[in-house]
PDB file of C-alpha atoms in Angstrom:
ATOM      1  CA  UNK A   1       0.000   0.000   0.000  1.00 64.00           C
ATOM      2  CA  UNK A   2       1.319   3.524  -1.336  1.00 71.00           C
ATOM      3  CA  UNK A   3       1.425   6.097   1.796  1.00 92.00           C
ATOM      4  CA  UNK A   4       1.559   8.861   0.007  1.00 96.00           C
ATOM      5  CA  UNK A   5       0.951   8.765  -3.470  1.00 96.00           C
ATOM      6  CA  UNK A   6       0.799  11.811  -6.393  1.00 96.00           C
ATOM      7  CA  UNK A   7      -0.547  11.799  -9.755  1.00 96.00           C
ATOM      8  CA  UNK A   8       0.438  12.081 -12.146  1.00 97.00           C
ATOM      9  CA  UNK A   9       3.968  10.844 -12.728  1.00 96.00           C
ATOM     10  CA  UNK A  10       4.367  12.854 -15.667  1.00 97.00           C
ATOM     11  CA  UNK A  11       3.014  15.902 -17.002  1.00 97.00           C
ATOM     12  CA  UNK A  12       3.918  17.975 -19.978  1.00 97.00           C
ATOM     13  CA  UNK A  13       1.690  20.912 -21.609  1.00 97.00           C
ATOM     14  CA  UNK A  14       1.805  24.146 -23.207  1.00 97.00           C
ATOM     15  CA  UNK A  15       2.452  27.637 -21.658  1.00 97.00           C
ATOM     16  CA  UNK A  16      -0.897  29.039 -20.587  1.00 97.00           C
ATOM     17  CA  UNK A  17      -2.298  25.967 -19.430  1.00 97.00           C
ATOM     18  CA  UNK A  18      -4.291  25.067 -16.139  1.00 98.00           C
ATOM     19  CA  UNK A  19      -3.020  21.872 -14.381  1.00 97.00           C
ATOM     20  CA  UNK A  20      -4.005  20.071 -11.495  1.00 97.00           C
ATOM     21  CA  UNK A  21      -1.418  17.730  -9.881  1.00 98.00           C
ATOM     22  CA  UNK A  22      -2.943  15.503  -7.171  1.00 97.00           C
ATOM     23  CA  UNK A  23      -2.003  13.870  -3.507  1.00 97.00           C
ATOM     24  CA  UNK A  24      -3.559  11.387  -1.094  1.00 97.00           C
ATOM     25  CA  UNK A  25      -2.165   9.953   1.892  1.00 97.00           C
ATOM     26  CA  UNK A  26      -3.292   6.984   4.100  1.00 96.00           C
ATOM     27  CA  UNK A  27      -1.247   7.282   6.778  1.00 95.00           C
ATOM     28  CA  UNK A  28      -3.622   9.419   9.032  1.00 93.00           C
ATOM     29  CA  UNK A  29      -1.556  12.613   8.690  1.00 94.00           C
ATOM     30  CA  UNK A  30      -2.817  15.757  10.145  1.00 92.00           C
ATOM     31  CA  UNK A  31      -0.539  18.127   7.882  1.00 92.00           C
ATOM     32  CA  UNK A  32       0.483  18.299   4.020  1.00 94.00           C
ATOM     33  CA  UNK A  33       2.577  19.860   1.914  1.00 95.00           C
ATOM     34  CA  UNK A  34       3.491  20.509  -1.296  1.00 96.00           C
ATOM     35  CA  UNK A  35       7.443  20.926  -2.670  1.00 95.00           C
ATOM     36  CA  UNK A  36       9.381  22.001  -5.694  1.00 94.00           C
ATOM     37  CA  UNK A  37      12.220  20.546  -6.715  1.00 92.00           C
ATOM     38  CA  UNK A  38      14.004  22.905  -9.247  1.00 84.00           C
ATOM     39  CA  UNK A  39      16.862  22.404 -11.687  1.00 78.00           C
ATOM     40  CA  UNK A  40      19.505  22.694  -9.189  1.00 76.00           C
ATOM     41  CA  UNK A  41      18.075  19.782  -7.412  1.00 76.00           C
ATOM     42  CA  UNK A  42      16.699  22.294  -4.238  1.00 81.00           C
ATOM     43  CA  UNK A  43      13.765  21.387  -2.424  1.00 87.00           C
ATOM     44  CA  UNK A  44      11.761  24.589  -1.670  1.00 89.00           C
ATOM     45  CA  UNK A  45       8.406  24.266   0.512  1.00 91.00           C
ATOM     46  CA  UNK A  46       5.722  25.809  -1.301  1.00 93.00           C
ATOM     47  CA  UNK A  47       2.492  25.238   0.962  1.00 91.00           C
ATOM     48  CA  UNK A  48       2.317  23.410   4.329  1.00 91.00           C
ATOM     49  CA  UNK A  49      -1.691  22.799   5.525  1.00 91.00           C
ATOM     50  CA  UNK A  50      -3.425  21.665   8.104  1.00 85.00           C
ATOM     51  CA  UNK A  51      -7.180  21.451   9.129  1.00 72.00           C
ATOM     52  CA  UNK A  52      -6.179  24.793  10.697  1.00 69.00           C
ATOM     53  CA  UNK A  53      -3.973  27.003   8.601  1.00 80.00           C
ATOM     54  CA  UNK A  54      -2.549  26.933   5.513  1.00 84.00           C
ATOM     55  CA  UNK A  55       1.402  28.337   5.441  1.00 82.00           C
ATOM     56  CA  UNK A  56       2.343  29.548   1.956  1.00 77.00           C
ATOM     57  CA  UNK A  57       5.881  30.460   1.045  1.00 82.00           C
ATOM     58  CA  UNK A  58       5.700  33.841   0.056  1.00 76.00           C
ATOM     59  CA  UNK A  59       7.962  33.071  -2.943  1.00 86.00           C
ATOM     60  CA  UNK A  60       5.440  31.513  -4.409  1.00 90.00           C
ATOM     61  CA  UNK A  61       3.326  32.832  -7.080  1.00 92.00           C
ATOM     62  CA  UNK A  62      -0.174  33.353  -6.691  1.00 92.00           C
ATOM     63  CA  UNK A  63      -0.846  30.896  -9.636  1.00 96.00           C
ATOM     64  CA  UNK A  64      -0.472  27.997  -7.390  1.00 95.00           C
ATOM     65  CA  UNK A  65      -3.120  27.432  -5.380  1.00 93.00           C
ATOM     66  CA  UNK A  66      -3.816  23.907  -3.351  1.00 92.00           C
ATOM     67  CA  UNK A  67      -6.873  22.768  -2.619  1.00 90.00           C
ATOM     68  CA  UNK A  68      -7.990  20.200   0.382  1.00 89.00           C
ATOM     69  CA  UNK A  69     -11.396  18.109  -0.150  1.00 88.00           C
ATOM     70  CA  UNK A  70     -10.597  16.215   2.952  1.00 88.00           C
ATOM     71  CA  UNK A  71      -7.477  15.219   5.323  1.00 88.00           C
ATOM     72  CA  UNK A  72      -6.508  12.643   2.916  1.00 93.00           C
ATOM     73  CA  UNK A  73      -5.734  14.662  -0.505  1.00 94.00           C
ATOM     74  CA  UNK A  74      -4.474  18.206  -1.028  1.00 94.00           C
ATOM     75  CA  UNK A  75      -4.162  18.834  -4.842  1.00 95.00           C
ATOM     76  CA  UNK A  76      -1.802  21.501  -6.486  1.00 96.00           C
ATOM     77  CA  UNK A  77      -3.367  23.390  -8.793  1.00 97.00           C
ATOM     78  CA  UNK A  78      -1.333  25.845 -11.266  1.00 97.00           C
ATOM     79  CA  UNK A  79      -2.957  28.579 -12.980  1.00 97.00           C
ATOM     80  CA  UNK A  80      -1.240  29.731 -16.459  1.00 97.00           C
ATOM     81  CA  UNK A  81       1.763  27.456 -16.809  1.00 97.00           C
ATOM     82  CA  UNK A  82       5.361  29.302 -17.627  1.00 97.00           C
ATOM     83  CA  UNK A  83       8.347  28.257 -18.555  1.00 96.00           C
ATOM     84  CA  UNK A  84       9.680  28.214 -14.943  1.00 94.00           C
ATOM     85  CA  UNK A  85       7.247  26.252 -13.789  1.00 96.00           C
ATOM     86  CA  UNK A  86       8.660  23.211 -14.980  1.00 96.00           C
ATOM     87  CA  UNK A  87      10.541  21.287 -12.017  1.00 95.00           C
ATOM     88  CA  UNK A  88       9.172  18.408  -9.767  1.00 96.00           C
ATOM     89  CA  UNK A  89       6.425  18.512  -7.442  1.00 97.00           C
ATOM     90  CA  UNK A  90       6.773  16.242  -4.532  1.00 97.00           C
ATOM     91  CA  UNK A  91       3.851  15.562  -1.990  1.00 97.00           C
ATOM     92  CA  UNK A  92       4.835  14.955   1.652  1.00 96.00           C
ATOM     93  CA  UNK A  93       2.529  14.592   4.618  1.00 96.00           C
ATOM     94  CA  UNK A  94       3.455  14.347   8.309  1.00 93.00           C
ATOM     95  CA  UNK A  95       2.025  14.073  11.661  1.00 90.00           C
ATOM     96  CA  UNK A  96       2.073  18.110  13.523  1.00 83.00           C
ATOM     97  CA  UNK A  97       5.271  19.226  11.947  1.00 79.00           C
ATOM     98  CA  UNK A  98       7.279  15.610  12.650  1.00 83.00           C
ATOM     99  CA  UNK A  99       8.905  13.275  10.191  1.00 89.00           C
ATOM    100  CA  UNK A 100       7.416  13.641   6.599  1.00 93.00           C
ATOM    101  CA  UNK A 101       6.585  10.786   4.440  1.00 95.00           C
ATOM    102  CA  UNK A 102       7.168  12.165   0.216  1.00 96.00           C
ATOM    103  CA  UNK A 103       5.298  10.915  -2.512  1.00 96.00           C
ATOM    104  CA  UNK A 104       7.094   9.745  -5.426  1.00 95.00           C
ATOM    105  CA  UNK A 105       7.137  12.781  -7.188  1.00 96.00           C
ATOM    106  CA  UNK A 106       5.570  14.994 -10.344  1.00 97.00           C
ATOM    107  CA  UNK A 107       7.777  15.866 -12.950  1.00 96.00           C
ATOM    108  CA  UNK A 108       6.001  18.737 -14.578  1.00 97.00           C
ATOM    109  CA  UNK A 109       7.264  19.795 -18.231  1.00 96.00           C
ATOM    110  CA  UNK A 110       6.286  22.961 -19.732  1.00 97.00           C
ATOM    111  CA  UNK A 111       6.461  23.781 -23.408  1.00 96.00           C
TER     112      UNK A 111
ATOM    113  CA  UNK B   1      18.694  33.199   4.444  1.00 69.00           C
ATOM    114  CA  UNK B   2      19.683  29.636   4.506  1.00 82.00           C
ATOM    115  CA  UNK B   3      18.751  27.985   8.456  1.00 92.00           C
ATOM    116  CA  UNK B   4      20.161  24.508   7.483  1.00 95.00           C
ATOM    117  CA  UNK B   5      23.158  24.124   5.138  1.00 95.00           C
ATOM    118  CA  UNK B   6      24.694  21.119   3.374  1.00 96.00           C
ATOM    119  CA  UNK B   7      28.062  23.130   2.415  1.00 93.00           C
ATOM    120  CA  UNK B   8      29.052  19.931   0.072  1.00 95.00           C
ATOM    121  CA  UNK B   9      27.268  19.714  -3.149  1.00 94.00           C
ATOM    122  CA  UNK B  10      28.974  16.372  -3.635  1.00 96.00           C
ATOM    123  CA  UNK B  11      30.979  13.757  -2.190  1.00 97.00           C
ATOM    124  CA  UNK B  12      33.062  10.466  -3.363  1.00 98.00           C
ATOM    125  CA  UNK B  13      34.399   7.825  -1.611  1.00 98.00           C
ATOM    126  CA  UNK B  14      35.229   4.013  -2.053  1.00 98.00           C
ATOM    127  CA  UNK B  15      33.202   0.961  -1.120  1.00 98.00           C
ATOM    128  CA  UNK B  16      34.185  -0.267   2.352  1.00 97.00           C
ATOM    129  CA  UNK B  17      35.585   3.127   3.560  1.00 98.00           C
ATOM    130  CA  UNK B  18      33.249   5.931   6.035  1.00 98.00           C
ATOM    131  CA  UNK B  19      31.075   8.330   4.470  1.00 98.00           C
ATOM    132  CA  UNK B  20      30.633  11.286   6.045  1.00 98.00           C
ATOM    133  CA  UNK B  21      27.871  13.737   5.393  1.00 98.00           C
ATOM    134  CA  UNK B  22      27.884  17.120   7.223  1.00 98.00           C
ATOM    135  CA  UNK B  23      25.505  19.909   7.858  1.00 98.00           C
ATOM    136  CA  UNK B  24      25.145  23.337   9.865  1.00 98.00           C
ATOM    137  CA  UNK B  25      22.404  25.148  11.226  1.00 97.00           C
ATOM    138  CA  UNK B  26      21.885  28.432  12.589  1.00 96.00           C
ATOM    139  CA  UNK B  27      18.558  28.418  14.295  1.00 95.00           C
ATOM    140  CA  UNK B  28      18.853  27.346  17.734  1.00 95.00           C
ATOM    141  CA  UNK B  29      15.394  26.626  18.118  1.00 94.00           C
ATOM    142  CA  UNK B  30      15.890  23.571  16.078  1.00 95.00           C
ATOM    143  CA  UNK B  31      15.540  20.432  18.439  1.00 94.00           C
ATOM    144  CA  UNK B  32      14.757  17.743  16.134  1.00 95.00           C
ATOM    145  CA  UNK B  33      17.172  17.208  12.902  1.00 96.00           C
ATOM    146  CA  UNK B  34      16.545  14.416  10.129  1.00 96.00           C
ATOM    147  CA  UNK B  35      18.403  12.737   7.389  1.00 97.00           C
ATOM    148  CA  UNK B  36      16.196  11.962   3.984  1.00 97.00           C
ATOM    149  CA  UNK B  37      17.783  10.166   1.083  1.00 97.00           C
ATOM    150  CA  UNK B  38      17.165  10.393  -2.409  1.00 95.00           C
ATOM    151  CA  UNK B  39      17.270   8.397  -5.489  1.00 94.00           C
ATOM    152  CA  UNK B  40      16.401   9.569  -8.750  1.00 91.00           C
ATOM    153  CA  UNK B  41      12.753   9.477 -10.245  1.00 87.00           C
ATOM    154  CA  UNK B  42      11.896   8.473  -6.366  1.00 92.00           C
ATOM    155  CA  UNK B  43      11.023  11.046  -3.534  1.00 94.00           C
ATOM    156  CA  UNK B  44      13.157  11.716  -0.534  1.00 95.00           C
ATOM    157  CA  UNK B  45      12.839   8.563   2.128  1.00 95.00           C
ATOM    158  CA  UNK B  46      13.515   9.235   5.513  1.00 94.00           C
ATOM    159  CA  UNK B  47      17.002   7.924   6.941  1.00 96.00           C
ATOM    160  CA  UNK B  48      17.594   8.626  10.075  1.00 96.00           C
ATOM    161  CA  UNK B  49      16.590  11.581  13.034  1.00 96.00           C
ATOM    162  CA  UNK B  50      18.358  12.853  16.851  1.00 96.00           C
ATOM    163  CA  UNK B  51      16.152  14.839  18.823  1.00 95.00           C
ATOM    164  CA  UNK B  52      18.168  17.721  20.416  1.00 94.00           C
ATOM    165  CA  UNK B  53      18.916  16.034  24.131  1.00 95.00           C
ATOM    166  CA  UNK B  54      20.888  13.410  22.222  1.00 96.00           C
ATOM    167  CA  UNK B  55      24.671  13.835  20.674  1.00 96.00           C
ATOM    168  CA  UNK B  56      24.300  10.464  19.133  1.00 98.00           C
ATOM    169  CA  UNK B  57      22.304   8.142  17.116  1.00 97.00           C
ATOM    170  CA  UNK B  58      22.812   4.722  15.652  1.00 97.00           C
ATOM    171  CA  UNK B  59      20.666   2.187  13.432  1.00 97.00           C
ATOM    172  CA  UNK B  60      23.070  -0.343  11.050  1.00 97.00           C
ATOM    173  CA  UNK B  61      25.493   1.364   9.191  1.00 98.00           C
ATOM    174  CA  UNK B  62      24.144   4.995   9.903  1.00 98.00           C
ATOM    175  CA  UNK B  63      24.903   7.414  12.479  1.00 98.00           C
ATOM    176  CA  UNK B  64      24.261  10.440  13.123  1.00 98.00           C
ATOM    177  CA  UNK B  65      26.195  13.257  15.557  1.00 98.00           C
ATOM    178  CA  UNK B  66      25.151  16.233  17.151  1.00 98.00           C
ATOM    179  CA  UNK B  67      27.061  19.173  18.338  1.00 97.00           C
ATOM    180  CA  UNK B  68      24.829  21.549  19.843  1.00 96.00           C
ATOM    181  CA  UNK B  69      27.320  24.088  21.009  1.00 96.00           C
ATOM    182  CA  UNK B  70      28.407  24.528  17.153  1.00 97.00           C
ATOM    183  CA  UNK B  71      25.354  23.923  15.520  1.00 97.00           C
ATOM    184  CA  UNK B  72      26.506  21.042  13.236  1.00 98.00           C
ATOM    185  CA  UNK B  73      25.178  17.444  12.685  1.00 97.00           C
ATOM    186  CA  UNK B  74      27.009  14.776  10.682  1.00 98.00           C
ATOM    187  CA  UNK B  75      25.741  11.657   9.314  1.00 98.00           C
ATOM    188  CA  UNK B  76      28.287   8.785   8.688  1.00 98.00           C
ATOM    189  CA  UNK B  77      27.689   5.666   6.900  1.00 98.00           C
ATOM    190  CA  UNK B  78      30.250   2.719   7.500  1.00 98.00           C
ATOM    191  CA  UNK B  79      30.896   0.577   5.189  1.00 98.00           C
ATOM    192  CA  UNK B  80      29.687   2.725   2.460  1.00 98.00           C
ATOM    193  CA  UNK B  81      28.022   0.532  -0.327  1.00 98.00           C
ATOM    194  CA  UNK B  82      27.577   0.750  -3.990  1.00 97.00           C
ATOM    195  CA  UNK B  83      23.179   1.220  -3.195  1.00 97.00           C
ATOM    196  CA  UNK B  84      24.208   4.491  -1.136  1.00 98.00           C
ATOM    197  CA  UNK B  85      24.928   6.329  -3.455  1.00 98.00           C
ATOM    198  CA  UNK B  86      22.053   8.884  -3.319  1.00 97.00           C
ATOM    199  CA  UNK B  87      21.476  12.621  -2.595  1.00 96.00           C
ATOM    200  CA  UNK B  88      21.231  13.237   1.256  1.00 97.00           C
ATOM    201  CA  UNK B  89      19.521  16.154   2.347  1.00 97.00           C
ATOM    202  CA  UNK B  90      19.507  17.191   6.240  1.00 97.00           C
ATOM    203  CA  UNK B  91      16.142  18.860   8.007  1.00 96.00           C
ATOM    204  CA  UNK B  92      15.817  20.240  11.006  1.00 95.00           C
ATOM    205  CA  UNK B  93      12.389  21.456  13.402  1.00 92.00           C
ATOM    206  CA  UNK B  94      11.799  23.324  16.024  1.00 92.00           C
ATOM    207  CA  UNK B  95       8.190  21.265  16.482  1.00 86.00           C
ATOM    208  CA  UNK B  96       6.096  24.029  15.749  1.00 84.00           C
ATOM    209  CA  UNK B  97       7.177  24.936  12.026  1.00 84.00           C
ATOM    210  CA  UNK B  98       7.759  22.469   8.513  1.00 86.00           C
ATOM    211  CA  UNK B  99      10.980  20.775   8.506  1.00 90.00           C
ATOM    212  CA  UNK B 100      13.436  23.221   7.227  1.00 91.00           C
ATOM    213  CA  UNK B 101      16.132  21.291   4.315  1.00 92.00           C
ATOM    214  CA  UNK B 102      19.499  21.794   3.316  1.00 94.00           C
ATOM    215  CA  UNK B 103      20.440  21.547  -0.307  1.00 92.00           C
ATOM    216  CA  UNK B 104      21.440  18.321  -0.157  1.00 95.00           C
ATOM    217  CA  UNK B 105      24.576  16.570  -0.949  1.00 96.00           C
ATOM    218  CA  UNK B 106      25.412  13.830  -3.940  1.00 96.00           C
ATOM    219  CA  UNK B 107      27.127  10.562  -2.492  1.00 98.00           C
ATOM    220  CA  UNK B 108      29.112   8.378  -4.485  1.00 98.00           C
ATOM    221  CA  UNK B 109      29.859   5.419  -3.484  1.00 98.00           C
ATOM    222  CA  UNK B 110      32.539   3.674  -5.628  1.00 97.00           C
ATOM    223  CA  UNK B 111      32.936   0.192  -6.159  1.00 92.00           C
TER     224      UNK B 111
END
């Protein structure tokens, strides 16, 4: 059984596009979060959320947005791809702010 | 303003011999560091962790130090092996905040 799990693996569109990339955990996690992986291999925090507050990096643009339908799944949704947006997205989810369990990873292309 | 840094983008050694990974922090709130490992096309899996009132701990082949008074962990891996070879990235908490990462470092391990 997957604990956290993304799809999906790949995606590659055009500039301009709106994509949604989605998460789900099973492990009973009270906190997600989203990541970007960028060409240098960094891995920047974009959101952290819990049923009580949502953390965004302010770095990030307001054409991400995630969005939570339950404790289970928070889905990244991008809002007029660029260029720059292409990188990987990893999922992670955690207990509070303890040890976080990744996903396998989105690698978003954008042409 | 990096809190946690991995000052060594990369690192070689020979099968058999001592790895040793190294990272600094600079936020003495911190009290509970991690070590995540990476292989490609996969997500970050978590390694190992110390809580702050430790200087020391062990499972297998990993360890991992801390040195409060300079701010500086170090994970070593002995023997190194060929299926190391990875990127290790460091995290720290302070329990109330997401995990903060260093930029990780590329192991080789060669045979």
């Amino acid at each position: 059984d997957t604990a956290v799990s993304q799809t999906p693996k790949y995606l590659v569109t055009q500039m301009g596009n709106d994509k949604s990339i989605k998460c789900e955990q099973n492990l009973g996690h009270d906190t997600m979060y989203w990541y970007k992986q960028d060409s240098k291999k960094f891995l920047k925090i974009m959101f952290s959320y819990n049923n009580k507050e949502l953390i965004i990096n302010e770095t990030v643009p307001n054409r991400f947005s995630p969005k939570s339908p339950d404790k289970a799944h928070l889905n990244l949704h991008i809002n007029s791809l660029e260029l720059g947006d292409s990188a990987v997205y990893f999922c992670a989810s955690s207990h509070r702010y303890n040890e976080q369990f990744f996903g396998p990873g989105t690698r978003l292309t954008v042409l | 303003d990096q809190q946690v840094k991995q000052n060594s983008p990369s690192l070689s050694v020979q099968e058999g011999r001592i790895s040793i990974l190294n990272c600094d922090y600079t936020n003495s709130m911190f009290d509970y560091f991690l070590w995540y490992k990476k292989y490609p096309a996969e997500g970050p899996t978590f390694l190992i962790s110390i809580s702050s009132i430790k200087d020391k701990n062990e499972d297998g082949r990993f360890t991992v130090f801390l040195n409060k008074s300079a701010k500086h962990l170090s994970l070593h891996i002995v023997p190194s092996q060929p299926g190391d070879s990875a990127v290790y990235f460091c995290a720290a908490s302070d329990g109330n905040t997401p995990l903060v990462f260093g930029k990780g470092t590329r192991l080789s391990v060669i045979a």
